[in-house]
Coordinates of C-alpha atoms in Angstrom, one line a residue:
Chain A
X230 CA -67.1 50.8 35.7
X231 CA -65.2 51.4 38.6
X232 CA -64.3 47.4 39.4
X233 CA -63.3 47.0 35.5
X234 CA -61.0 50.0 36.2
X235 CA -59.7 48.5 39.4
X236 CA -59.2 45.4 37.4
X237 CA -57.6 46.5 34.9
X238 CA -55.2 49.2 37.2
X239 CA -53.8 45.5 39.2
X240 CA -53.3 43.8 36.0
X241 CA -51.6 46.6 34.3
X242 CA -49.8 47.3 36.9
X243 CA -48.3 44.2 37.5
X244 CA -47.6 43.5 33.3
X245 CA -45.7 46.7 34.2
X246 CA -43.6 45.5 36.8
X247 CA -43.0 41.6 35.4
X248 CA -42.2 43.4 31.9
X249 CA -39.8 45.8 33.6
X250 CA -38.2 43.2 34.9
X251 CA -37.9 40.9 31.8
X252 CA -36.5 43.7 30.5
X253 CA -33.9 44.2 32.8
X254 CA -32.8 40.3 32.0
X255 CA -33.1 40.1 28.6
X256 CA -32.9 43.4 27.0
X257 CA -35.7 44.2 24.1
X258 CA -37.3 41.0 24.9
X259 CA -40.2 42.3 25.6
X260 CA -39.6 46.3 23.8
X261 CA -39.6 44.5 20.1
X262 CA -42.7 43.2 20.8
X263 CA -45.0 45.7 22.8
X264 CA -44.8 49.6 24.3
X265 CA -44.4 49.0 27.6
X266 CA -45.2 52.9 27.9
X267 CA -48.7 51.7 27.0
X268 CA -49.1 49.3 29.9
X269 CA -48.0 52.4 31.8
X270 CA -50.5 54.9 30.5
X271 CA -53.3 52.0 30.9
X272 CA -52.2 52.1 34.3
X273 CA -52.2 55.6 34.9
X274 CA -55.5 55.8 33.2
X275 CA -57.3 53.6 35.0
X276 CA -55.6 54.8 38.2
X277 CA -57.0 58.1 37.3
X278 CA -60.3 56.7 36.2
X279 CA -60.7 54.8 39.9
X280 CA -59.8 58.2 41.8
X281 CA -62.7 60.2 39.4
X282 CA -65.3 57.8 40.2
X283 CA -64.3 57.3 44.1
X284 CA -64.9 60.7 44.0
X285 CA -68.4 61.0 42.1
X286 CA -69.4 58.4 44.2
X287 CA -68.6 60.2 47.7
X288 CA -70.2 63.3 46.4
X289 CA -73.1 61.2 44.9
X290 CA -73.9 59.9 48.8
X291 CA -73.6 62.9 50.0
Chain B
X1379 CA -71.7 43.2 38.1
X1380 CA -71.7 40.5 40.4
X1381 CA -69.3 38.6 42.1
X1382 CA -69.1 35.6 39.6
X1383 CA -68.5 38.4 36.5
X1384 CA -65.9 39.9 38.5
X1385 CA -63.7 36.6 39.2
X1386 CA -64.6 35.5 35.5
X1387 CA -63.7 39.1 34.2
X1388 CA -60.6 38.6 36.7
X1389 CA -59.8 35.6 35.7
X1390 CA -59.5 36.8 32.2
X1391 CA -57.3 39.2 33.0
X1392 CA -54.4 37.1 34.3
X1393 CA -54.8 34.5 32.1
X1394 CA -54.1 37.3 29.5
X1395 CA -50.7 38.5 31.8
X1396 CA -49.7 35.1 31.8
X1397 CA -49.6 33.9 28.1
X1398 CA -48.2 37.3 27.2
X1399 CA -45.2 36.8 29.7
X1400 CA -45.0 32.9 28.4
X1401 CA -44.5 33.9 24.8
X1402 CA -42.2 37.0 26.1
X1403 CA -40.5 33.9 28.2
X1404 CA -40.5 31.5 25.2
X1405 CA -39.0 34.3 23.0
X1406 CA -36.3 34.6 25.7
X1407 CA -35.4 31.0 26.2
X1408 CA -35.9 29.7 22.8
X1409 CA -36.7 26.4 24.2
X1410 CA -36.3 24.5 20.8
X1411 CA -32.7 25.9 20.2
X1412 CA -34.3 27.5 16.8
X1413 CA -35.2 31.3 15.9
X1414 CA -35.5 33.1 12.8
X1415 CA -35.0 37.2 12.7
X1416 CA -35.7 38.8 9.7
X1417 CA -34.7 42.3 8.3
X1418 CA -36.9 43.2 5.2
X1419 CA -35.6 46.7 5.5
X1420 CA -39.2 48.4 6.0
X1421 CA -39.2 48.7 9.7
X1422 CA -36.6 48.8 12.3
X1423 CA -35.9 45.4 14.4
X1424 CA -34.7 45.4 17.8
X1425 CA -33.1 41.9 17.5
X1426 CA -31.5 42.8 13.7
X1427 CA -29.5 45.7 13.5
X1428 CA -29.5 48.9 10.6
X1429 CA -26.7 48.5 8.2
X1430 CA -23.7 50.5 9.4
X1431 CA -21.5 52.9 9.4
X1432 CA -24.4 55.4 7.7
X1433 CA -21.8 57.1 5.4
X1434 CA -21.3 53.4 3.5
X1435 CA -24.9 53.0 3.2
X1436 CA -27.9 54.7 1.6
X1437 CA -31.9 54.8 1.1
X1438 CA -33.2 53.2 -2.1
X1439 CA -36.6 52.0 -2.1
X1440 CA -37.2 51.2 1.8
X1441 CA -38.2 52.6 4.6
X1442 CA -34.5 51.8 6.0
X1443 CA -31.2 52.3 4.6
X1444 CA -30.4 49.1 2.4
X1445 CA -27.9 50.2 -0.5
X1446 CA -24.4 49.5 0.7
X1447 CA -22.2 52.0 -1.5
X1448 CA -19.0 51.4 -0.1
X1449 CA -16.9 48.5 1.9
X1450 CA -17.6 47.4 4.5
X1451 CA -20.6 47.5 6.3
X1452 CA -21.3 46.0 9.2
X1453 CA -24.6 44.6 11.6
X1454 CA -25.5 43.4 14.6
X1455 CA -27.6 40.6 15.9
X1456 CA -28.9 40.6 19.2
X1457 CA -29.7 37.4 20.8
X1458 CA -31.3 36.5 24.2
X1459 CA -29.4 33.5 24.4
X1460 CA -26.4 32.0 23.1
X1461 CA -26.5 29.7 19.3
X1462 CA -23.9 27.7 17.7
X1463 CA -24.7 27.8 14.3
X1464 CA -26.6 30.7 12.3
X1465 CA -27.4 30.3 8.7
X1466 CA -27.7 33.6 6.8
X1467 CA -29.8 33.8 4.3
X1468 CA -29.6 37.3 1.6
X1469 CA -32.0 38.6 -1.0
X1470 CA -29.7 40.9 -2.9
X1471 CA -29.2 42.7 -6.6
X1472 CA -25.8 43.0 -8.0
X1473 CA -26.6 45.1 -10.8
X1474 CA -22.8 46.6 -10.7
X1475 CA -21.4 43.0 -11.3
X1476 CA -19.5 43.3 -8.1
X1477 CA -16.6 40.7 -7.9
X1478 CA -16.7 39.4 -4.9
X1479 CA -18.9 39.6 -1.4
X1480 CA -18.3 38.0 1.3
X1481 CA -20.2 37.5 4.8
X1482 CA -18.8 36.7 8.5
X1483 CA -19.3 36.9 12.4
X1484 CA -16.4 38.4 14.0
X1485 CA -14.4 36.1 15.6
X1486 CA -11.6 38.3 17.6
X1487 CA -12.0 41.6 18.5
X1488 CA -8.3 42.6 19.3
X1489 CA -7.4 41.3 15.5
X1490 CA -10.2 42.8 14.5
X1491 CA -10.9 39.5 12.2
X1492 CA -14.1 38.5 10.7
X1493 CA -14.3 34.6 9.7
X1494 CA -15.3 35.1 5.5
X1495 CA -17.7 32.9 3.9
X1496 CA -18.6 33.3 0.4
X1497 CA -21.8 35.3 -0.9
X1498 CA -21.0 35.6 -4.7
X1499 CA -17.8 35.0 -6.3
X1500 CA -18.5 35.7 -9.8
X1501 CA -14.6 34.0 -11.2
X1502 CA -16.0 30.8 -10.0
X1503 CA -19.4 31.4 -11.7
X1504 CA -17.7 32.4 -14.6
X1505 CA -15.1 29.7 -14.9
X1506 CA -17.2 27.5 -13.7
X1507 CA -18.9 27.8 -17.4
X1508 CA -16.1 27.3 -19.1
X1509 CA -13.6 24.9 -17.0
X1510 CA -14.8 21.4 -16.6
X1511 CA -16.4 21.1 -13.4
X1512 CA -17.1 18.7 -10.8
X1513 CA -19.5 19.5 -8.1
X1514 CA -20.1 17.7 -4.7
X1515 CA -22.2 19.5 -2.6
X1516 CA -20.6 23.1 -1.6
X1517 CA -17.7 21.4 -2.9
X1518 CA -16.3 22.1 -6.4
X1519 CA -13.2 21.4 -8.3
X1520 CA -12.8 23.6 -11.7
X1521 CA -10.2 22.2 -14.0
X1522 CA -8.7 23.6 -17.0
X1523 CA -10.0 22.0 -20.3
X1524 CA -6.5 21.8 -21.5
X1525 CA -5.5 20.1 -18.5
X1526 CA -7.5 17.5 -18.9
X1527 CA -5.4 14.2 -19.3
X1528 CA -2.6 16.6 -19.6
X1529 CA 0.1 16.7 -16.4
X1530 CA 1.2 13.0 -16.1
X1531 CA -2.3 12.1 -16.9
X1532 CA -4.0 14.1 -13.9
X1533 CA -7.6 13.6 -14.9
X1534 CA -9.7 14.1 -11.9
X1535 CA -13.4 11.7 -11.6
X1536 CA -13.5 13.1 -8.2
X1537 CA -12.6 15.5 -5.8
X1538 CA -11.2 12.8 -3.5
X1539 CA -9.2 12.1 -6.1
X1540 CA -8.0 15.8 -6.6
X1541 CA -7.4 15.6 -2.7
X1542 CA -5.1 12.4 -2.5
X1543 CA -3.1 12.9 -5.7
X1544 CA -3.0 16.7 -6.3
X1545 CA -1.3 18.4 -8.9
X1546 CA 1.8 20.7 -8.2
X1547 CA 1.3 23.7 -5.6
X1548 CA 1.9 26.7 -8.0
X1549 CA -0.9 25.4 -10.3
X1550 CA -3.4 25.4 -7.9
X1551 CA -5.7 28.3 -6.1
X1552 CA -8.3 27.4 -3.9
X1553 CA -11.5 29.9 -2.3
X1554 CA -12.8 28.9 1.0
X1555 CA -11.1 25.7 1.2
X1556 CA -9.2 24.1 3.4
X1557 CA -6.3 22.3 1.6
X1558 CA -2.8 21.5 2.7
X1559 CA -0.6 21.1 0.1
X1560 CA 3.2 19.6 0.7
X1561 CA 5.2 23.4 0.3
X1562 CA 8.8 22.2 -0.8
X1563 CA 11.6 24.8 -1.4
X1564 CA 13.9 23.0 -4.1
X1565 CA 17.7 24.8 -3.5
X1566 CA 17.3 25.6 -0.1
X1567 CA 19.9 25.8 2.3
X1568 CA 19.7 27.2 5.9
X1569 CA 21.9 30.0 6.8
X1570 CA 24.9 30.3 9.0
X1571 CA 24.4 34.1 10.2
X1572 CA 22.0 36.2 11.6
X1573 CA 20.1 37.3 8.5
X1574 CA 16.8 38.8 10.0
X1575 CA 16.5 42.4 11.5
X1576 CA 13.1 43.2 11.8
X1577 CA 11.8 46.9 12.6
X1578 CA 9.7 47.7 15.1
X1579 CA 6.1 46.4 14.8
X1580 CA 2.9 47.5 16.6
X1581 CA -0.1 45.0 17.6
X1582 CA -0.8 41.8 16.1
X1583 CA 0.8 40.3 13.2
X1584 CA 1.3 37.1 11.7
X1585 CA 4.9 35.4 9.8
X1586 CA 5.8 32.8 7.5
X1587 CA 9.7 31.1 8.2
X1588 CA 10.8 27.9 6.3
X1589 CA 12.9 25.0 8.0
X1590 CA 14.9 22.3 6.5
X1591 CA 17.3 20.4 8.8
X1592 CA 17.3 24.0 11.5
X1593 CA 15.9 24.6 14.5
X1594 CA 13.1 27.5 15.1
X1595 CA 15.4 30.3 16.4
X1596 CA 13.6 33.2 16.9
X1597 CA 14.6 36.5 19.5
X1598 CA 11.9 38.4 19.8
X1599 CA 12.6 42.2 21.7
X1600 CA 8.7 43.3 23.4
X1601 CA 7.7 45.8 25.1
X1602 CA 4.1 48.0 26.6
X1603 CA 2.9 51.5 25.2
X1604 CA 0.2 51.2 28.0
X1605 CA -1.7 53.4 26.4
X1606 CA -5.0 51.7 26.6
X1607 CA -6.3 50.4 29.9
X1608 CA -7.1 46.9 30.9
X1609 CA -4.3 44.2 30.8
X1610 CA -1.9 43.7 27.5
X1611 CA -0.9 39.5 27.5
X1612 CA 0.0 38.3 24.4
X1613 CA 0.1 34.9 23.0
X1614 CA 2.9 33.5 20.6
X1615 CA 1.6 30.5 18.4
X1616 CA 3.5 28.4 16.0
X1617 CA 1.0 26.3 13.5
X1618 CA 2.4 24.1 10.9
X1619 CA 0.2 22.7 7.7
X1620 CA -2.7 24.7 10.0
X1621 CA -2.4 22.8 13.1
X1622 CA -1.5 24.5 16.0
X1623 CA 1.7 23.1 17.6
X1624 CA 3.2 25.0 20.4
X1625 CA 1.6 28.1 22.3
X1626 CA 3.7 30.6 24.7
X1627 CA 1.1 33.1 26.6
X1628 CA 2.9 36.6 27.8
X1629 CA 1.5 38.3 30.9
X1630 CA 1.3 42.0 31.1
X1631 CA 3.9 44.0 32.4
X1632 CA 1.3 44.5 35.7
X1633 CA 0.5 48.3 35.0
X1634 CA -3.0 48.3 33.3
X1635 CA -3.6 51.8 33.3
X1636 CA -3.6 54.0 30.5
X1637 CA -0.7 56.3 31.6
X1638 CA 1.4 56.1 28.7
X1639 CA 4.3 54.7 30.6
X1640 CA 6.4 52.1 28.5
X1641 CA 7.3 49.6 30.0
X1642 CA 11.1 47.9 29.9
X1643 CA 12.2 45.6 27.0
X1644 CA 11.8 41.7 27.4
X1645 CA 13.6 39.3 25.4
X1646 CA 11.5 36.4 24.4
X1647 CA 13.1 33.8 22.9
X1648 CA 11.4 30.8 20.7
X1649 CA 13.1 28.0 20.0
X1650 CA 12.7 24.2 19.6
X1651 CA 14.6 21.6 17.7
X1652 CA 13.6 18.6 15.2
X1653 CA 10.9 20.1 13.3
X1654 CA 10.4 18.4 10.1
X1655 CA 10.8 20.6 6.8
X1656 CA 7.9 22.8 5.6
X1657 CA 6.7 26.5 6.2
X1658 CA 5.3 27.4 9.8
X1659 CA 3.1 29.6 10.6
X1660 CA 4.2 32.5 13.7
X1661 CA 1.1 34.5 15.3
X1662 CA 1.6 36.8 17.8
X1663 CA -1.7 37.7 18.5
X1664 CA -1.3 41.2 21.1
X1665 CA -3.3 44.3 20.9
X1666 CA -1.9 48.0 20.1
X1667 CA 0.1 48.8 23.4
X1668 CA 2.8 46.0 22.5
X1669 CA 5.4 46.5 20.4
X1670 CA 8.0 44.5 19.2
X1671 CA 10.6 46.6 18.9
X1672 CA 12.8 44.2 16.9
X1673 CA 12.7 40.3 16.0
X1674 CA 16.1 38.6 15.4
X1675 CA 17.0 35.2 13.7
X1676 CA 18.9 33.7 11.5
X1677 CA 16.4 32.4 8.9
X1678 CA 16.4 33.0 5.5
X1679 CA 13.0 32.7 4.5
X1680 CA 10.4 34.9 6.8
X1681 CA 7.7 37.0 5.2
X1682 CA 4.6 38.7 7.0
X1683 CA 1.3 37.4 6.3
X1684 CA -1.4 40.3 4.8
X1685 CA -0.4 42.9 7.1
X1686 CA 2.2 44.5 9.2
X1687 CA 2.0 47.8 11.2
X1688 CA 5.1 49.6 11.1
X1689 CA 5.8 51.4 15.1
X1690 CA 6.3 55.2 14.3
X1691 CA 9.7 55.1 16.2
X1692 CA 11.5 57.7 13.6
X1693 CA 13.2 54.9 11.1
X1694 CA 13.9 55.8 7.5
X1695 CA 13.9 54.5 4.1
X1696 CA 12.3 51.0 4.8
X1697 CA 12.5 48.5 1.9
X1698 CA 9.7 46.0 1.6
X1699 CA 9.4 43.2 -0.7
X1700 CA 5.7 41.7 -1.7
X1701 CA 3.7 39.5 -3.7
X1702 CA 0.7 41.0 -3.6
X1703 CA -1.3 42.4 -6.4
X1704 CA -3.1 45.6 -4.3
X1705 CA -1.5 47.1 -2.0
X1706 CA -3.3 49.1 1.1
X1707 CA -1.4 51.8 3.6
X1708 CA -2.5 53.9 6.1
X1709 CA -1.1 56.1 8.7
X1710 CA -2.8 57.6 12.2
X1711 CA 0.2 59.7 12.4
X1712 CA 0.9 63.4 10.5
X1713 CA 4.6 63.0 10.6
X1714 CA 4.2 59.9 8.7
X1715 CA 2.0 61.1 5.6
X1716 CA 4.8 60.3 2.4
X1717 CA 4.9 59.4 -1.1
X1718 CA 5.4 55.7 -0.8
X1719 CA 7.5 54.3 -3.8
X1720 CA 6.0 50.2 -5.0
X1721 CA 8.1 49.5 -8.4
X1722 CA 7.8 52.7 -10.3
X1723 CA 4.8 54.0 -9.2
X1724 CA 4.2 56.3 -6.1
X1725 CA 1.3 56.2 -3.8
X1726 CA 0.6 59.5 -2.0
X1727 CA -0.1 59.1 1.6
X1728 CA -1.5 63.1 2.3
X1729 CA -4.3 62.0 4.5
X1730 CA -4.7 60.5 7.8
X1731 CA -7.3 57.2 9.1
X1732 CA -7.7 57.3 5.1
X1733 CA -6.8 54.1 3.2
X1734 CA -4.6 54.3 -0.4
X1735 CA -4.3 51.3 -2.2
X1736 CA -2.4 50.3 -5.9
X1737 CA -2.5 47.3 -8.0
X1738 CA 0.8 46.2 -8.3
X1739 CA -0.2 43.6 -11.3
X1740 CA 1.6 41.3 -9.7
X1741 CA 0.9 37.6 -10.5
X1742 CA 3.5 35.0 -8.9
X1743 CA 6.4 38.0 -9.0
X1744 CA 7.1 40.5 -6.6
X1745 CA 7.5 44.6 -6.1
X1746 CA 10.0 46.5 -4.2
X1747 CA 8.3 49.1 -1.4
X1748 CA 10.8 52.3 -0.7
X1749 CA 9.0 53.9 2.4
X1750 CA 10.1 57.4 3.6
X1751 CA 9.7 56.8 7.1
X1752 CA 7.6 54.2 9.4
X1753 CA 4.6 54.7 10.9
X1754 CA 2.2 52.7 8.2
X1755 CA 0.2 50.1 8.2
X1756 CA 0.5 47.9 5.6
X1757 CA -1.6 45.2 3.8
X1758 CA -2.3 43.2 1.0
X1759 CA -3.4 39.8 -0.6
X1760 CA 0.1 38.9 -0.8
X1761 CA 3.1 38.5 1.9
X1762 CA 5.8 41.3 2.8
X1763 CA 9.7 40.6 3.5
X1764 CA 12.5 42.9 4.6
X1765 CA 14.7 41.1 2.0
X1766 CA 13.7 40.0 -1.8
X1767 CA 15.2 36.9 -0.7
X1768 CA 12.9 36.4 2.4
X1769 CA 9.8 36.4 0.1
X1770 CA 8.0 32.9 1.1
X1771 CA 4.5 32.5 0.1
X1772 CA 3.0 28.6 1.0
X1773 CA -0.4 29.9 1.1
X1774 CA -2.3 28.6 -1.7
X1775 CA -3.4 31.7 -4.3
X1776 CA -6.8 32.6 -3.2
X1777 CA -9.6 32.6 -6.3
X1778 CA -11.2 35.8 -5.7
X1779 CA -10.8 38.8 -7.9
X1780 CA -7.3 39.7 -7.8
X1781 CA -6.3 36.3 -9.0
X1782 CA -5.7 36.2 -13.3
X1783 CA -5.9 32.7 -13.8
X1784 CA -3.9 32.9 -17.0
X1785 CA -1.1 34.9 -15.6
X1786 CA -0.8 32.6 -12.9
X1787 CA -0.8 29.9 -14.3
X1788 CA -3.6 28.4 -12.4
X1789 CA -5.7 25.1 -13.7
X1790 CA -7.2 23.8 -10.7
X1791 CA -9.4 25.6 -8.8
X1792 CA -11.2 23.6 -5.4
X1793 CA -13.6 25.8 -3.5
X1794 CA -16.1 25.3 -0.9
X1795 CA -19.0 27.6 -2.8
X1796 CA -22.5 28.1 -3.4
X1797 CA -23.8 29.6 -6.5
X1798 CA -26.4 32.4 -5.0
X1799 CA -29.9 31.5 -6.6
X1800 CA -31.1 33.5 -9.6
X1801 CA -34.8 35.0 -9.1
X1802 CA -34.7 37.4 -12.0
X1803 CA -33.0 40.3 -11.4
X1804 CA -32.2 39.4 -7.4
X1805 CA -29.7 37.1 -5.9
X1806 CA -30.6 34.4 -3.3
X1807 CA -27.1 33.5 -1.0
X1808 CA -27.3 31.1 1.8
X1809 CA -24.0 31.0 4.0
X1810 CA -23.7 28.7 6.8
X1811 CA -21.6 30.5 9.7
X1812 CA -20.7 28.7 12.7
X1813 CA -21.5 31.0 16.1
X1814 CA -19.7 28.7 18.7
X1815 CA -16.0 30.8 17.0
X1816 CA -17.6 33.7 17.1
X1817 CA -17.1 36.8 19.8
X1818 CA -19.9 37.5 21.2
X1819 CA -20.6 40.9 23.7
X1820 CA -23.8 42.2 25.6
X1821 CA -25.2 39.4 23.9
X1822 CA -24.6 40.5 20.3
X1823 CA -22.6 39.0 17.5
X1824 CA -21.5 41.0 14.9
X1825 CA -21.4 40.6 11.0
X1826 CA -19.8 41.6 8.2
X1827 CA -20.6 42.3 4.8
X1828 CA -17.3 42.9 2.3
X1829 CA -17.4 43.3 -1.0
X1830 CA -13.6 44.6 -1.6
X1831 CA -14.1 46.2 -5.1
X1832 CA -17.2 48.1 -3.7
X1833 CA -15.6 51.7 -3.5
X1834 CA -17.6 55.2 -2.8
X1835 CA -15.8 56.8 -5.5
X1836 CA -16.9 54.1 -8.3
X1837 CA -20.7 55.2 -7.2
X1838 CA -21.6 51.3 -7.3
X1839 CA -24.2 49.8 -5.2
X1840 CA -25.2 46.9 -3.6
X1841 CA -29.0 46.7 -3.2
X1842 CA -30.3 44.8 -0.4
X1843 CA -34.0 43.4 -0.1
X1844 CA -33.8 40.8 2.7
X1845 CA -31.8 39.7 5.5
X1846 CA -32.8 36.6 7.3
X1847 CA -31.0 34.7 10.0
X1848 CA -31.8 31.6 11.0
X1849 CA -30.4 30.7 14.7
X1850 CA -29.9 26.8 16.0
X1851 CA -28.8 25.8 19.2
X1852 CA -28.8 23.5 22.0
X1853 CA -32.7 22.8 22.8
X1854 CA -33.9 23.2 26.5
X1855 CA -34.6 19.6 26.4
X1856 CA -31.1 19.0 25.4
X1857 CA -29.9 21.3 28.4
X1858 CA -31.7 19.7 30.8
X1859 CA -30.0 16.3 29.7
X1860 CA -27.1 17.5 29.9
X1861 CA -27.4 18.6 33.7
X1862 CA -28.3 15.3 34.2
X1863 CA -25.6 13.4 32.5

């Protein structure tokens, strides 16, 4: 669970950034099309979701 | 998960980021040169603008505002990349038998002037089934049944015909065509004296003056409100049958600021010799800070074309002379609201950034305008003079609404038209519009939709289902090519 999450946080991350840049290029280029607050909460999710089970997992060893 | 999963699941991934970013890229670059953006009025597009201003337009049956009650309204298309040619494409009802509608890109902002291509024009679907007509392509040529094999035996087979041996100018009106017609005064004689003694105008404006063995002569008296910011050059263009023939471009007066300060008076003077005889065309195309306080000259015929904004600089009972059927004023000013006398009818001007209009009824005669004080802006489908002898219209009566074809004494009509398609109760327009004219700003172009007899009083309405745009431009292939060649 934790690599898909990690996986998903680069890739998400970086759509964010590329998109964000598109964006500042060609305005609504990518906005009519997708949310790009979505990539940003998948990001933040599975940000979240890598922190919660780095956490379980020290507490698990110990 | 091992290793392998995790590059495959990886791999997935990217390969994911990357065709979403090429088809965000491909959308951006348009590589074949060819798009098509469609409003069906159920959801908002990013790309195809809402219908504006809101208090023109109303809700009917979408989910966005697509019932334009009053004229005009306008939209915007935004575009990633440049096109030269956009071919708009309408689904519409006119249940109120509307007149006339009309569709354009704007083509200069300080004019404010949208290039008009035809929609509906329901006198030349009308006539059209009761003249004789000859169609050839967008092209058609209505003629009078009467006429036929009347006028020295002017029976047209084609409209090449029409165009090489055409009939005489006042029997002819024309609607989105371009045709040059020899304009011949009979009885005219130049004069000796000054005759001309223009008021002072504000902004843009555009003037007829007829020659016959003269020279153009023409003092113009300018000078800058700077009331707006950024820089106030003007050009001065003389056309002749259309065609552009001499261009003078004034520089600003070198203060661009906004601080109200005028400027001092220049004398511009226009002149040139051995012009063959005919009506010319005068544009001074400047933007509201210039005035022209005065323009002096000593020819007899010179009549503004459609509009003229009178400078509120405190003159007095101004007389106007026009052709046109309906008139328009409007004032910005308070001290300029008045009861503005055309013929024997008054127009009350008791509101300002509100536009009055009358129908004058004129067909081929003209009305005498008895303003209190300046400060107007006038318009119409006609011409306005300062003298009744200054009248001089060579433009060839326009086919739209305004125009009875009886009183006139019209029995040609040419036109570059296409009936909208019929799908029961909804109209299908196509109207080709050429981009490469048009001004475009933060990558948007902006249209028009005008439909002149569409009033908010009248409660009529215009539905709208559909608003498609094709887009064609230069290809990427194309581009490339052209860097290399």
């Amino acid at each position: 669970m934790r690599i898909i999450a990690k996986e998903l946080f680069y890739v998400s991350g970086l759509a964010f950034l590329i998109y964000f840049v598109m964006e500042i290029f060609w305005p609504g280029i990518v906005l009519s099309y997708v949310n790009i607050n979505w990539v940003l909460i998948l990001w933040l999710i599975t940000a979240i979701l890598i922190i919660l089970l780095k956490s379980n997992k020290k507490n698990g060893n110990k | 998960m091992t290793i392998n999963k995790i590059i495959k699941f990886r791999i997935i991934l990217f390969l994911l980021l990357f065709m979403s970013v090429c088809f965000f890229f491909h959308k951006a670059i348009v590589p074949s040169g060819k798009i098509v953006y469609v409003n069906n009025f159920e959801k908002e597009n990013y790309f195809l603008g809402k219908l504006s201003p809101g208090e023109r337009v109303a809700m009917g049956d979408k989910k966005i505002e697509n019932i334009i009650i009053a004229n005009p309204v306008y939209f915007n298309l935004y575009t990633p990349r440049a096109f030269d040619k956009a071919v708009l494409k309408y689904r519409y009802k006119n249940i109120c038998k509307i007149p006339l509608i009309e569709t354009g890109a704007l083509v200069d902002k300080n004019a404010w002037r949208y290039d008009l291509k035809p929609v509906e024009n329901r006198l030349i679907d009308q006539l059209s089934l009761v003249w004789n007509e000859i169609r050839e392509g967008d092209e058609i040529l209505l003629v009078r049944p009467e006429t036929l094999g009347g006028e020295a035996g002017t029976s047209y087979s084609n409209i090449k015909d029409f165009i090489s041996n055409p009939p005489s100018f006042n029997q002819v009106a024309a609607y989105n065509y371009n045709l040059n017609l020899n304009y011949f005064l009979e009885d005219y004689h130049p004069s000796e004296f000054a005759t001309q003694d223009i008021p002072a105008l504000r902004g843009a404006y555009q003037f007829f003056v007829y020659l016959k063995n003269e020279n153009l002569d023409l003092n113009f008296i300018f000078y800058d409100l700077n009331k707006n910011k950024d820089s106030d050059d003007f050009d001065i263009r003389l056309y002749f049958n259309n065609e552009l023939i001499d261009f003078k471009h004034i520089e600003d007066d070198g203060n661009i600021s906004d601080n109200g300060e005028f400027s001092r008076e220049n004398n511009f003077h226009v002149y040139l010799a051995n012009l063959p005889e005919g009506a010319y065309k005068i544009e001074v195309k400047a933007n509201n800070d210039i005035i022209t306080k005065t323009i002096k000259s000593a020819h007899k015929k010179m009549a503004f074309i459609h509009k003229l904004e009178l400078f509120n600089s405190g003159n007095q009972d101004i007389k106007l002379y026009t052709d046109s059927n309906l008139i328009q004023a409007t004032t910005i000013f308070p001290e300029s609201l008045q009861t503005v006398k055309i013929n024997e009818n008054n127009l009350d001007i008791n509101e300002t950034y509100k536009q009055f209009e009358i129908s004058t009824g004129n067909q081929g005669t003209s009305s005498e305008i008895l303003l209190q004080k300046d400060g107007l802006i006038l318009s119409g489908d006609g011409v306005f003079a300062f003298n009744p002898f200054s009248l001089i219209n060579p433009k060839i009566k326009k086919a739209d609404y305004n125009l009875d074809v009886n009183k006139a004494g019209i029995n040609y009509i040419i036109a570059k038209y296409k009936t909208p398609q019929k799908i029961g109760e909804w109209s299908m327009a196509e109207v080709e519009i050429d981009l490469a004219q048009a001004y475009r700003e933060n990558n948007k172009n902006s249209f028009i939709i005008s439909a002149p007899a569409l009033k908010q009083k009248d409660k009529k309405k215009l539905y709208f289902d559909l608003i498609e745009i094709e887009l064609n431009g230069r290809s990427l292939r194309d581009k490339i090519n052209n860097l290399w060649n």
